[in-house]
Every structure is written in structure tokens, then in C-alpha cells.
Coordinates of N, CA, C and O in Angstrom, one line a residue:
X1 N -92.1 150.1 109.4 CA -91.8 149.0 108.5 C -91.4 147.8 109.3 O -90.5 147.9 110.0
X2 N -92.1 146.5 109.1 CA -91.8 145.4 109.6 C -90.3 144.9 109.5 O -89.5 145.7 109.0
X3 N -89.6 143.5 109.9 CA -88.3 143.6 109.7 C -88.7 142.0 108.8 O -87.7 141.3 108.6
X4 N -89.8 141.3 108.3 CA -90.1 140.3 107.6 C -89.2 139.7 106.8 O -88.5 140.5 106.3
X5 N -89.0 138.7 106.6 CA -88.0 138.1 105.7 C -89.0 138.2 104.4 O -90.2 137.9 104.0
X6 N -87.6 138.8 103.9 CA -88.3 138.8 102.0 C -87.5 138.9 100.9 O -86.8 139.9 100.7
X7 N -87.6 138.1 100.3 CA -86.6 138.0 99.1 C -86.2 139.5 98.3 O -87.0 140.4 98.1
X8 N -84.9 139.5 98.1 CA -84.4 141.0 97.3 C -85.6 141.0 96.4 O -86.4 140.1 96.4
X9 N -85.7 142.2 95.7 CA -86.9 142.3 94.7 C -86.0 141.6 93.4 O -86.4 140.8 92.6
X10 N -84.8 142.1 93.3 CA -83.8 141.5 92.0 C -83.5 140.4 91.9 O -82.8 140.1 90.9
X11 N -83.8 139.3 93.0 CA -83.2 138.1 92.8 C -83.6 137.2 93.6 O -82.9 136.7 94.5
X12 N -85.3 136.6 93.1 CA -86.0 135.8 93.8 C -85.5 134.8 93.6 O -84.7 134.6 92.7
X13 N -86.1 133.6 94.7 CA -85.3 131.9 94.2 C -86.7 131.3 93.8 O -87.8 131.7 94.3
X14 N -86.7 130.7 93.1 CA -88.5 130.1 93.1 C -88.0 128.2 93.6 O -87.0 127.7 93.3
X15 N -88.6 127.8 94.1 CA -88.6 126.6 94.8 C -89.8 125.6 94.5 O -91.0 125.9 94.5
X16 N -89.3 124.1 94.3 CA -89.8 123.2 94.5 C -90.1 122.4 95.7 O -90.8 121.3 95.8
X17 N -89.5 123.0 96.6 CA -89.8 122.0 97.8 C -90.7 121.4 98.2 O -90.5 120.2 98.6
X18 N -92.2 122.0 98.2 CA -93.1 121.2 99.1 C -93.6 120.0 97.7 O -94.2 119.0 98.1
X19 N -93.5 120.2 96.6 CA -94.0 119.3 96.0 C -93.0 117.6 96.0 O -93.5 116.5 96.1
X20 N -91.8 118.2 96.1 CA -90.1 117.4 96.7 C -90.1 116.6 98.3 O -89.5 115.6 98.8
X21 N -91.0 117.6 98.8 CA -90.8 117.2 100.2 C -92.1 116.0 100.1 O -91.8 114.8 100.2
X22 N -93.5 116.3 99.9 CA -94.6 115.9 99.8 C -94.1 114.3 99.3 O -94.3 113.3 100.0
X23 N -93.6 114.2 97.9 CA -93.3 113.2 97.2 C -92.7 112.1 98.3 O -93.2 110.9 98.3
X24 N -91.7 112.7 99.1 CA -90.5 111.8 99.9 C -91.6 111.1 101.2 O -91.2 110.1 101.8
X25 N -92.5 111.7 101.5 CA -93.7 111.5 102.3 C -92.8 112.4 103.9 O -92.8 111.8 104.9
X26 N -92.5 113.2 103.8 CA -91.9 114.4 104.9 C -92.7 116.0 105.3 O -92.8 117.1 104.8
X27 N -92.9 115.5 106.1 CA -93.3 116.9 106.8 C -92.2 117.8 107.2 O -91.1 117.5 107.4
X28 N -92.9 119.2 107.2 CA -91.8 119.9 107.5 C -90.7 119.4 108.6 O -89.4 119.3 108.7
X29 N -91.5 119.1 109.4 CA -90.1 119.1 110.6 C -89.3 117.8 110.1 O -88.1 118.0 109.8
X30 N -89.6 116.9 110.0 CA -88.7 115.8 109.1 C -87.6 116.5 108.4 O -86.4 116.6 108.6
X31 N -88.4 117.2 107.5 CA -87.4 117.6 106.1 C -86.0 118.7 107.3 O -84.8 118.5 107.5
X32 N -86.9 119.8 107.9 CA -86.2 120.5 108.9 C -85.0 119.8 109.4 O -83.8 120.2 109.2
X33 N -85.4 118.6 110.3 CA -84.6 117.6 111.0 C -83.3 117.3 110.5 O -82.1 117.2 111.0
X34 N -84.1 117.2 108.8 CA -82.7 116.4 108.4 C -81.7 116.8 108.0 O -80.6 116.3 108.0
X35 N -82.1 118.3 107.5 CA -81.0 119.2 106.8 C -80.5 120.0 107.9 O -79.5 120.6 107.7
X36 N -81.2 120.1 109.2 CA -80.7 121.2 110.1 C -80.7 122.8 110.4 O -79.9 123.7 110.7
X37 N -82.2 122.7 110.0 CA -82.8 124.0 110.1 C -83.6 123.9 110.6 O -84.0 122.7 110.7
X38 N -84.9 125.4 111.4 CA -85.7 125.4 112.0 C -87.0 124.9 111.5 O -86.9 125.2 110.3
X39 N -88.2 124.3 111.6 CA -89.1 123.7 111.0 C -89.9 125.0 109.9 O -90.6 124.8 108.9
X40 N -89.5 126.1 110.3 CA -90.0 127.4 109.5 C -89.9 127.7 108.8 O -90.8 127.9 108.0
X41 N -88.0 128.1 108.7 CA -87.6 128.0 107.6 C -87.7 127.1 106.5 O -87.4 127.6 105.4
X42 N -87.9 125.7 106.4 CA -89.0 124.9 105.4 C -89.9 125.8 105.0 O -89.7 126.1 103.8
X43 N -90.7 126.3 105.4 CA -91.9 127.2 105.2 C -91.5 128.3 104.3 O -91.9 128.5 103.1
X44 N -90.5 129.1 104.9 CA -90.3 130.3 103.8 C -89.3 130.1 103.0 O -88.8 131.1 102.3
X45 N -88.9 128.7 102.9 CA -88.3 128.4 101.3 C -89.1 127.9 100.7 O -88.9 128.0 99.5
X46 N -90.4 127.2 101.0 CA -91.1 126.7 100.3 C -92.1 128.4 99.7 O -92.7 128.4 98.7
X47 N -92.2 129.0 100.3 CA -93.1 130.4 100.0 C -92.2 131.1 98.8 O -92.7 132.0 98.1
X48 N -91.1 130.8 98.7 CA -90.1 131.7 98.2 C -89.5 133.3 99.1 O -88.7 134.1 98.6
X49 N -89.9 133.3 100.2 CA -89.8 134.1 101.5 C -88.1 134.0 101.6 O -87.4 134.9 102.0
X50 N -87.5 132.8 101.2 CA -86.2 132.9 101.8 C -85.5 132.3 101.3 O -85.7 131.1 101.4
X51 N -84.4 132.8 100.5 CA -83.2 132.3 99.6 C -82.4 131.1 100.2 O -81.4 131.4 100.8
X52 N -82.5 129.5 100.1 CA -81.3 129.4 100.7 C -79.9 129.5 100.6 O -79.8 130.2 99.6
X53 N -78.5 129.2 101.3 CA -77.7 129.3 100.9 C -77.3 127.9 100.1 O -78.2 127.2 99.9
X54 N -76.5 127.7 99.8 CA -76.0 127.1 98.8 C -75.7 125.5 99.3 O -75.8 124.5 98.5
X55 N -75.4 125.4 100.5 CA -74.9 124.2 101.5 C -76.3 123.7 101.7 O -76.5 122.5 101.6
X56 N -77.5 124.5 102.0 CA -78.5 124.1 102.2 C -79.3 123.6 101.2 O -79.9 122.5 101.4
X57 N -79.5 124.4 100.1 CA -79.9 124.0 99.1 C -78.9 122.0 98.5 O -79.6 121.1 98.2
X58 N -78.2 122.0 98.6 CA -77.6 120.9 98.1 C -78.4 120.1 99.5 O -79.5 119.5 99.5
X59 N -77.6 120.3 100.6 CA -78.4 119.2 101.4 C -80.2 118.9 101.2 O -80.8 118.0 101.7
X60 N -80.7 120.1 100.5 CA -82.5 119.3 100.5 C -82.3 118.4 99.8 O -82.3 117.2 100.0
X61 N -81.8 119.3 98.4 CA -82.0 117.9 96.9 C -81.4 117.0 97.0 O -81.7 116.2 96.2
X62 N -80.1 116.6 98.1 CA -79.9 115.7 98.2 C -80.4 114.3 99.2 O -80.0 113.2 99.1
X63 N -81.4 115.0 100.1 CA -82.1 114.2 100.4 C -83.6 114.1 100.1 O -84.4 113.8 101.0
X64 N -84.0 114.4 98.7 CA -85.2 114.4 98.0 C -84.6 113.5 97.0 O -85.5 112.9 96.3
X65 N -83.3 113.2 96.8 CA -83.0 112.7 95.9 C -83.2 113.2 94.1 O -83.6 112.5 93.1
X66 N -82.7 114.7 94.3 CA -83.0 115.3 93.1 C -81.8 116.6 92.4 O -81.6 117.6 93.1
X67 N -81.3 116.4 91.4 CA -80.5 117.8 91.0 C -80.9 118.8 91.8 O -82.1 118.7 92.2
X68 N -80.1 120.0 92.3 CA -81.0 120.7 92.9 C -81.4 122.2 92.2 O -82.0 123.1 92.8
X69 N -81.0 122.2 90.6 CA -82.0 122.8 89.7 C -83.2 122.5 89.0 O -83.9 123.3 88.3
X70 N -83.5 121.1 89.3 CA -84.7 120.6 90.1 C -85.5 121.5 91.0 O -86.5 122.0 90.5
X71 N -85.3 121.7 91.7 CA -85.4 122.3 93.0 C -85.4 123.8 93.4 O -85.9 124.2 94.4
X72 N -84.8 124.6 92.5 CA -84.4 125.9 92.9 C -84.0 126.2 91.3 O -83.4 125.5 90.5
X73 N -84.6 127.7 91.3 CA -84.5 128.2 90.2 C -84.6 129.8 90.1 O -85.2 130.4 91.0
X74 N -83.9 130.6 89.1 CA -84.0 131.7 89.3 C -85.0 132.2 88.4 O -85.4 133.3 88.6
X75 N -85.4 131.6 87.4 CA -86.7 132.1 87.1 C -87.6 131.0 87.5 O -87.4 129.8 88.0
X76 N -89.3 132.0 87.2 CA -90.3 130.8 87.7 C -90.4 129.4 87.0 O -90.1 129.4 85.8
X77 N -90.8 128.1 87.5 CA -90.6 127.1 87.1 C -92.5 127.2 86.3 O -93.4 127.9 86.6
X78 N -92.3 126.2 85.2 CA -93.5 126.3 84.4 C -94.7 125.9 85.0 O -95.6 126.0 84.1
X79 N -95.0 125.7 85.8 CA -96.4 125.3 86.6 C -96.6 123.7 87.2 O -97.0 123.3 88.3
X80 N -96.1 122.9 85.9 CA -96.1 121.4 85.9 C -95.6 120.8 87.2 O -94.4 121.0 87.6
X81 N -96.7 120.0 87.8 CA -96.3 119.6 88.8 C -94.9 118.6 88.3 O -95.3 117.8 87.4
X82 N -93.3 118.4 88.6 CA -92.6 117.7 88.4 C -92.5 116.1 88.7 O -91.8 115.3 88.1
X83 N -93.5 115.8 89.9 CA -93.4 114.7 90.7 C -94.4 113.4 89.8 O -94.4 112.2 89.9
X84 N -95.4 114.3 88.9 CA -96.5 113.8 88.5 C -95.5 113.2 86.9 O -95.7 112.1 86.3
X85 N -94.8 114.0 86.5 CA -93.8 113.3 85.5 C -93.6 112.0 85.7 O -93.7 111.1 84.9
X86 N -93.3 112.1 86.3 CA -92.5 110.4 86.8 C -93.2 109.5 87.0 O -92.8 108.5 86.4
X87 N -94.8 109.4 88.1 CA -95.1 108.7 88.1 C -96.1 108.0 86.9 O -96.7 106.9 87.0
X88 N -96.4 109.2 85.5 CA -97.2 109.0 84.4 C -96.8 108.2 83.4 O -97.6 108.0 82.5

């Protein structure tokens, strides 16, 4: 059995990020940079691969400029891209 990062089966996060990040015009490593994490972990929070903690989570949405249940949710979010709200 691999040692992969993977969310509990009981208590996935579902994530907005790349649609958040995309909007701000940031690439992973940018968004990485700014919160202070590895360019990766971007990746497996945006996959739902990896729960953040709580300090991190506030630091994305706060530099996407967004609530961060916005952003993070314990159930799945409804499909609708969020970003396209705003600019319609």
C-alpha cells in the first residue's frame, strides 16, 4: 500500500482554488509563494487530495480576496463556475 496523500473517506474538503487562483491571474507557484507552501501542495488542495489547515485556508481566501466558504466546503459545491457570477 502506497503512503499517498488522501483525504479521510469521512471528511473530504471540496475546494475552489484553481477557479480562485485562475481568476487572480496566479499560477501555482505565485499562489504557493504567497501563502507559503510548496508549489504542490496548491495541486493537491486544488484535487481535494489534501485538507488544508485552517491558517492556510484563511491565508488563500484572503489573498483571492474571497470568504473562505467561498473556497472550501464540506460538501460538494454545485458545479457553477463562481468566478463567471460576477463577471455576468
Amino acid at each position: 500500500m502506497g503512503m499517498g496523500r488522501k483525504p479521510k473517506a469521512d471528511d473530504p474538503v471540496y475546494s475552489r482554488i484553481e477557479q480562485y487562483r485562475v481568476r487572480a491571474g496566479l499560477s501555482r507557484q505565485e499562489l504557493a509563494d504567497a501563502v507559503g507552501v510548496h508549489y504542490q501542495t496548491v495541486g493537491y488542495l486544488e484535487r481535494g487530495e489534501y485538507a488544508p489547515s485552517l491558517a492556510l485556508a484563511l491565508r488563500i481566501a484572503r489573498l483571492v480576496d474571497v470568504p473562505v466558504e467561498q473556497l472550501f466546503s464540506l460538501a460538494p459545491f454545485d458545479g457553477a463556475d463562481p468566478t463567471e457570477e460576477e463577471t455576468a
